[in-house]
Coordinates of C-alpha atoms in Angstrom, one line a residue:
X211 CA -16.0 -2.9 -23.8
X212 CA -17.9 -2.7 -20.5
X213 CA -15.7 -3.3 -17.4
X214 CA -16.6 -3.3 -13.7
X215 CA -13.8 -2.9 -11.2
X216 CA -14.8 -4.1 -7.7
X217 CA -13.0 -2.1 -5.0
X218 CA -12.1 1.5 -4.6
X219 CA -8.8 1.1 -2.7
X220 CA -5.5 2.1 -4.2
X221 CA -5.4 -1.0 -6.3
X222 CA -8.9 -0.5 -7.8
X223 CA -8.5 3.2 -8.3
X224 CA -5.0 2.9 -10.0
X225 CA -6.3 0.1 -12.3
X226 CA -9.3 2.2 -13.2
X227 CA -7.1 5.3 -13.9
X228 CA -4.7 3.4 -16.2
X229 CA -7.5 1.4 -18.0
X230 CA -9.5 4.6 -18.6
X231 CA -6.6 6.0 -20.5
X232 CA -7.0 3.3 -23.1
X233 CA -9.6 3.7 -25.8
X234 CA -12.8 1.7 -26.0
X235 CA -13.6 1.0 -22.3
X236 CA -16.7 2.0 -20.3
X237 CA -15.6 1.6 -16.7
X238 CA -17.6 1.4 -13.5
X239 CA -15.9 1.3 -10.1
X240 CA -18.3 -0.5 -7.8
X241 CA -17.4 -0.7 -4.1
X242 CA -18.7 -0.8 -0.6
X243 CA -16.2 1.7 0.6
X244 CA -15.0 4.9 -1.1
X245 CA -12.2 7.5 -0.4
X246 CA -13.4 9.5 2.5
X247 CA -14.6 6.4 4.4
X248 CA -12.6 5.0 7.3
X249 CA -13.5 1.3 7.9
X250 CA -11.5 -1.7 9.1
X251 CA -12.4 -3.5 5.8
X252 CA -10.8 -0.7 3.8
X253 CA -7.0 -0.6 4.2
X254 CA -5.9 2.1 1.8
X255 CA -6.7 5.2 3.9
X256 CA -4.7 3.9 6.9
X257 CA -1.5 3.2 5.1
X258 CA 1.7 5.3 5.8
X259 CA 2.2 5.3 2.7
X260 CA 5.6 5.2 1.2
X261 CA 8.1 3.5 -1.1
X262 CA 10.4 1.1 0.7
X263 CA 10.8 -2.0 -1.5
X264 CA 10.9 -5.4 0.3
X265 CA 10.5 -7.5 -2.9
X266 CA 13.2 -10.1 -3.5
X267 CA 15.5 -9.4 -6.5
X268 CA 14.5 -11.1 -9.7
X269 CA 10.9 -11.7 -8.7
X270 CA 7.8 -10.4 -10.5
X271 CA 7.1 -8.3 -7.4
X272 CA 10.4 -6.6 -7.8
X273 CA 9.5 -5.7 -11.3
X274 CA 6.2 -4.2 -10.1
X275 CA 8.1 -2.2 -7.5
X276 CA 10.5 -0.9 -10.1
X277 CA 7.7 0.0 -12.5
X278 CA 6.0 2.0 -9.7
X279 CA 9.0 4.3 -8.8
X280 CA 8.9 6.3 -12.0
X281 CA 5.2 7.3 -11.7
X282 CA 5.4 8.1 -8.0
X283 CA 8.6 10.2 -8.6
X284 CA 6.8 12.1 -11.4
X285 CA 3.9 12.9 -9.0
X286 CA 6.3 14.1 -6.4
X287 CA 8.1 16.3 -8.9
X288 CA 5.3 17.6 -11.1
X289 CA 2.0 17.1 -9.4
X290 CA 1.9 18.5 -5.9
X291 CA -2.0 18.3 -6.0
X292 CA -1.6 14.5 -5.7
X293 CA -0.2 14.7 -2.1
X294 CA 3.1 12.9 -2.8
X295 CA 6.4 14.4 -1.7
X296 CA 10.1 13.4 -1.6
X297 CA 11.6 12.5 1.7
X298 CA 15.0 11.0 2.8
X299 CA 14.5 7.5 4.1
X300 CA 16.9 5.9 6.6
X301 CA 16.9 2.1 7.1
X302 CA 18.5 1.1 10.4
X303 CA 19.7 -2.5 11.0
X304 CA 20.5 -4.2 14.2
X305 CA 22.4 -7.5 14.2
X306 CA 20.3 -8.8 17.1
X307 CA 17.2 -8.8 14.8
X308 CA 18.7 -11.3 12.4
X309 CA 16.2 -14.2 12.0
X310 CA 13.3 -12.3 13.4
X311 CA 10.0 -12.0 11.5
X312 CA 10.5 -8.3 10.8
X313 CA 14.1 -8.7 9.6
X314 CA 13.1 -11.6 7.3
X315 CA 10.3 -9.5 5.9
X316 CA 12.7 -6.6 5.3
X317 CA 15.6 -8.7 4.1
X318 CA 16.0 -6.9 0.8
X319 CA 15.4 -3.5 2.3
X320 CA 18.1 -4.1 4.9
X321 CA 20.7 -5.3 2.4
X322 CA 23.7 -3.0 2.0
X323 CA 23.3 -3.3 -1.8
X324 CA 19.6 -4.1 -2.7
X325 CA 18.4 -4.2 -6.3
X326 CA 16.5 -0.9 -5.9
X327 CA 19.7 1.0 -5.1
X328 CA 19.9 1.6 -8.8
X329 CA 16.3 2.8 -9.0
X330 CA 15.9 5.3 -6.2
X331 CA 18.1 8.5 -6.0
X332 CA 20.9 9.1 -3.6
X333 CA 21.3 5.5 -2.2
X334 CA 24.3 5.2 0.1
X335 CA 25.4 3.6 3.4
X336 CA 25.7 5.8 6.5
X337 CA 29.1 5.9 8.3
X338 CA 29.1 3.7 11.4
X339 CA 30.2 6.6 13.6
X340 CA 27.0 8.5 12.8
X341 CA 24.7 5.7 14.0
X342 CA 22.8 5.7 17.3
X343 CA 23.2 3.1 20.1
X344 CA 22.4 -0.4 19.1
X345 CA 22.4 0.3 15.3
X346 CA 25.0 -1.8 13.5
X347 CA 24.5 -0.4 9.9
X348 CA 22.2 1.9 8.0
X349 CA 21.4 3.0 4.5
X350 CA 19.7 6.1 3.2
X351 CA 18.0 7.0 -0.1
X352 CA 15.4 9.5 -1.5
X353 CA 11.9 8.0 -1.2
X354 CA 8.4 9.4 -1.3
X355 CA 5.7 9.6 1.3
X356 CA 2.0 9.9 0.3
X357 CA -0.8 11.7 2.1
X358 CA -3.6 9.1 1.5
X359 CA -6.3 11.6 2.4
X360 CA -5.3 13.7 -0.6
X361 CA -4.0 10.9 -2.9
X362 CA -7.0 8.6 -3.0
X363 CA -9.4 11.5 -3.9
X364 CA -6.9 12.6 -6.5
X365 CA -7.1 9.2 -8.1
X366 CA -10.9 9.5 -8.1
X367 CA -10.6 12.9 -9.8
X368 CA -8.3 11.5 -12.6
X369 CA -10.8 8.6 -13.2
X370 CA -13.8 10.9 -13.3
X371 CA -12.0 13.1 -15.8
X372 CA -11.7 10.0 -18.0
X373 CA -15.3 9.1 -17.8
X374 CA -15.2 6.4 -15.1
X375 CA -18.5 6.0 -13.1
X376 CA -18.4 5.3 -9.4
X377 CA -21.2 3.6 -7.5
X378 CA -21.7 2.1 -4.1
X379 CA -22.3 -1.7 -4.3
X380 CA -22.0 -4.8 -2.1
X381 CA -21.5 -8.1 -3.9
X382 CA -21.9 -11.5 -2.3
X383 CA -20.5 -13.3 -5.4
X384 CA -18.1 -11.9 -8.0
X385 CA -20.6 -12.7 -10.8
X386 CA -23.0 -10.3 -9.2
X387 CA -20.9 -7.5 -10.6
X388 CA -22.1 -8.5 -14.0
X389 CA -25.8 -8.3 -13.2
X390 CA -27.9 -6.0 -15.6
X391 CA -28.3 -3.1 -13.1
X392 CA -24.6 -2.7 -12.4
X393 CA -23.3 -1.2 -15.6
X394 CA -25.3 1.6 -17.3
X395 CA -23.9 0.7 -20.8
X396 CA -25.3 -2.9 -20.7
X397 CA -23.7 -6.3 -20.6
X398 CA -20.5 -6.5 -18.6
X399 CA -17.6 -8.0 -20.6
X400 CA -15.1 -8.3 -17.8
X401 CA -14.8 -7.8 -14.0
X402 CA -11.6 -6.7 -12.2
X403 CA -11.3 -8.0 -8.7
X404 CA -9.5 -5.5 -6.4
X405 CA -11.3 -6.4 -3.2
X406 CA -8.2 -6.7 -1.0
X407 CA -8.8 -8.5 2.2
X408 CA -12.4 -9.1 1.2
X409 CA -11.2 -11.5 -1.5
X410 CA -11.2 -14.0 1.3
X411 CA -15.0 -13.8 1.6
X412 CA -16.2 -12.9 -1.9
X413 CA -18.2 -15.7 -3.4
X414 CA -16.5 -17.3 -6.5
X415 CA -13.1 -16.3 -5.1
X416 CA -13.0 -17.0 -1.4
X417 CA -9.2 -17.0 -1.3
X418 CA -8.4 -18.3 2.2
X419 CA -4.7 -17.6 1.7
X420 CA -5.6 -13.9 2.2
X421 CA -5.3 -12.9 5.8
X422 CA -5.1 -9.6 7.7
X423 CA -1.9 -8.3 9.1
X424 CA -3.1 -5.8 11.6
X425 CA -1.2 -2.5 11.6
X426 CA -1.6 0.1 14.4
X427 CA -0.3 3.7 14.1
X428 CA -0.3 7.0 15.9
X429 CA -0.5 10.1 13.8
X430 CA 1.1 13.2 15.4
X431 CA 1.6 16.9 14.5
X432 CA 5.3 16.7 15.4
X433 CA 7.5 17.0 12.2
X434 CA 10.0 14.3 11.6
X435 CA 11.5 15.7 8.4
X436 CA 12.6 12.3 7.2
X437 CA 11.5 8.7 7.1
X438 CA 13.0 6.1 9.5
X439 CA 12.7 2.4 9.8
X440 CA 14.5 -0.2 12.0
X441 CA 15.0 -3.9 11.4
X442 CA 13.1 -4.9 14.6
X443 CA 12.0 -4.1 18.1
X444 CA 12.6 -5.4 21.6
X445 CA 8.8 -5.9 22.0
X446 CA 8.4 -9.0 19.9
X447 CA 8.1 -10.1 16.3
X448 CA 4.6 -8.7 15.8
X449 CA 5.8 -5.1 16.4
X450 CA 7.7 -2.7 14.3
X451 CA 9.2 0.8 14.5
X452 CA 8.9 3.4 11.8
X453 CA 8.3 7.1 11.3
X454 CA 7.3 9.1 8.2
X455 CA 5.8 12.5 7.6
X456 CA 3.0 12.7 5.1
X457 CA 2.8 15.4 2.4
X458 CA 0.8 18.6 2.6
X459 CA 0.2 18.8 6.4
X460 CA -0.9 15.1 6.7
X461 CA 0.9 14.6 10.0
X462 CA 3.7 12.2 11.0
X463 CA 2.9 8.5 11.1
X464 CA 4.4 6.5 14.0
X465 CA 4.2 2.7 13.7
X466 CA 3.6 0.1 14.2
X467 CA 2.6 -3.6 14.3
X468 CA 2.3 -6.6 12.0
X469 CA -0.2 -8.9 13.7
X470 CA -1.1 -11.6 11.2
X471 CA -4.6 -13.1 11.6
X472 CA -5.7 -10.3 13.9
X473 CA -9.0 -8.6 12.8
X474 CA -9.3 -6.3 15.9
X475 CA -10.4 -2.8 14.7
X476 CA -9.9 -0.8 17.8
X477 CA -6.5 0.7 18.9
X478 CA -4.7 -1.1 21.7
X479 CA -3.7 1.7 24.2
X480 CA -0.7 -0.3 25.5
X481 CA 0.6 -0.9 22.0
X482 CA 0.1 2.8 21.3
X483 CA 2.4 3.7 24.2
X484 CA 5.0 1.3 23.0
X485 CA 4.8 2.7 19.5
X486 CA 5.3 6.3 20.8
X487 CA 8.2 5.3 23.1
X488 CA 10.0 3.4 20.3
X489 CA 9.6 6.4 17.9
X490 CA 10.9 8.9 20.4
X491 CA 13.8 6.6 21.3
X492 CA 14.8 6.1 17.6
X493 CA 14.4 9.7 16.7
X494 CA 14.6 12.0 19.8
X495 CA 14.2 15.1 17.5
X496 CA 10.5 14.4 17.3
X497 CA 10.1 15.9 20.8
X498 CA 13.4 17.9 21.0
X499 CA 14.8 15.2 23.3
X500 CA 11.8 15.1 25.6
X501 CA 9.4 12.2 26.3
X502 CA 6.2 11.0 24.6
X503 CA 4.1 13.4 26.6
X504 CA 5.4 16.0 24.1
X505 CA 4.0 14.2 21.1
X506 CA 0.9 16.1 19.9
X507 CA -1.4 13.3 18.9
X508 CA -3.9 13.8 16.1
X509 CA -5.5 10.3 16.2
X510 CA -4.8 6.6 16.6
X511 CA -5.5 4.3 13.7
X512 CA -5.8 0.6 12.8
X513 CA -5.6 -0.9 9.3
X514 CA -5.6 -4.5 8.1
X515 CA -3.0 -5.2 5.4
X516 CA -4.4 -7.7 2.9
X517 CA -1.6 -10.3 3.0
X518 CA -1.7 -13.2 0.6
X519 CA 0.4 -16.2 1.1
X520 CA 2.4 -16.5 -2.1
X521 CA 2.2 -12.8 -2.9
X522 CA 0.0 -10.5 -4.8
X523 CA -2.4 -12.2 -7.2
X524 CA -2.3 -10.7 -10.7
X525 CA -4.0 -13.2 -13.1
X526 CA -7.0 -13.8 -15.2
X527 CA -9.6 -16.6 -15.2
X528 CA -13.1 -17.4 -16.2
X529 CA -15.6 -17.8 -13.4
X530 CA -18.9 -19.3 -14.7
X531 CA -18.2 -18.0 -18.1
X532 CA -17.3 -14.4 -17.0
X533 CA -13.8 -13.1 -17.5
X534 CA -12.3 -11.9 -14.2
X535 CA -8.9 -10.3 -13.7
X536 CA -7.5 -10.4 -10.2
X537 CA -5.4 -7.7 -8.5
X538 CA -5.3 -8.2 -4.8
X539 CA -3.2 -9.4 -1.9
X540 CA -0.3 -6.9 -1.9
X541 CA -0.2 -6.8 1.9
X542 CA 1.8 -3.8 3.2
X543 CA 3.2 -3.1 -0.2
X544 CA 0.0 -1.8 -1.9
X545 CA 1.3 1.7 -2.6
X546 CA 4.8 0.8 -3.7
X547 CA 3.6 -1.8 -6.1
X548 CA 0.5 0.1 -7.2
X549 CA 1.5 1.2 -10.7
X550 CA 3.4 -2.0 -11.6
X551 CA 0.4 -4.2 -10.5
X552 CA -2.2 -1.9 -12.2
X553 CA -0.1 -2.0 -15.4
X554 CA 0.1 -5.8 -15.4
X555 CA -3.7 -5.9 -14.6
X556 CA -4.5 -3.7 -17.6
X557 CA -2.4 -5.9 -19.8
X558 CA -4.4 -9.0 -18.7
X559 CA -7.7 -7.1 -19.3
X560 CA -6.7 -6.3 -22.8
X561 CA -5.4 -9.9 -23.4
X562 CA -8.7 -11.4 -22.1
X563 CA -10.8 -9.1 -24.3
X564 CA -8.6 -9.6 -27.4
X565 CA -7.1 -6.1 -27.5
X566 CA -3.6 -7.5 -26.8
X567 CA -2.1 -10.7 -28.1
X568 CA -1.2 -13.3 -25.5
X569 CA 2.5 -13.4 -24.8

């Protein structure tokens, strides 16, 4: 079977890797942007990236989250070349953030007994006397942090080892991925749509429920040693405060923002200052108790999370007679859902092509 996967972000690459392990598929990953590129349309390189589930208990997304922990933990334990490492993760909660956009988004994460407490190792609540000023409660667990600059090329290498072909392509309509010159093995049997934010503009899809949620970060050389996140900030609903250190010398990510509908690609210097001030205030050890002038900045970054109203779209349909399976719209959860979503996508591919009975 000849399959074209549109998109070489973490969703497209993970889907290609899992599908290429199944017999009988000739796979082409066709994309405008590839690992190594840094472009505002291409979210995956900018991500933190980590495992901090925000999916509500009992939902399909929670199942995808759960299905992703095992593979990520295996990479952290057994495959250092993938750029994934274990890190303690502290979630700080402030009562005054209750009802804010960030606290609502993080509701499950902030729970003292979330569903994932039985999935991740070492989940526990921190004693109140150990908490900093203004923090009313906190939990901690073992998570992973991913160096995207290593992990995305690693995914490519796994795909190449399984015979996947990569090519640069720009499609105006999803059916263009089935044109005769796209797949070297002939007629395309199915297309997988992993276009992320660009699903809002791709002909035949044009999903207007997909919008950007602009995230701005500062990457520094200062070591954090752990991952920290807080339920909100005093700078408005569109801003957030988190810290994480990427694996294998990838630097420490300070964030951030969650600005829905904002396509601006350039860093806002005033927001960058607020991000750094919040990070140092939350975790003074970053600068040994000194100010932000003691942060050693590597670069500033902006990425656009592909947020879809109603959640990630994993489904199949026929578009002008062509089988299409969609996997896009994970927003800021692309890495922590990646294996669950890709597994579900592969199942739909096999169902559409008759390799798996419909449930």
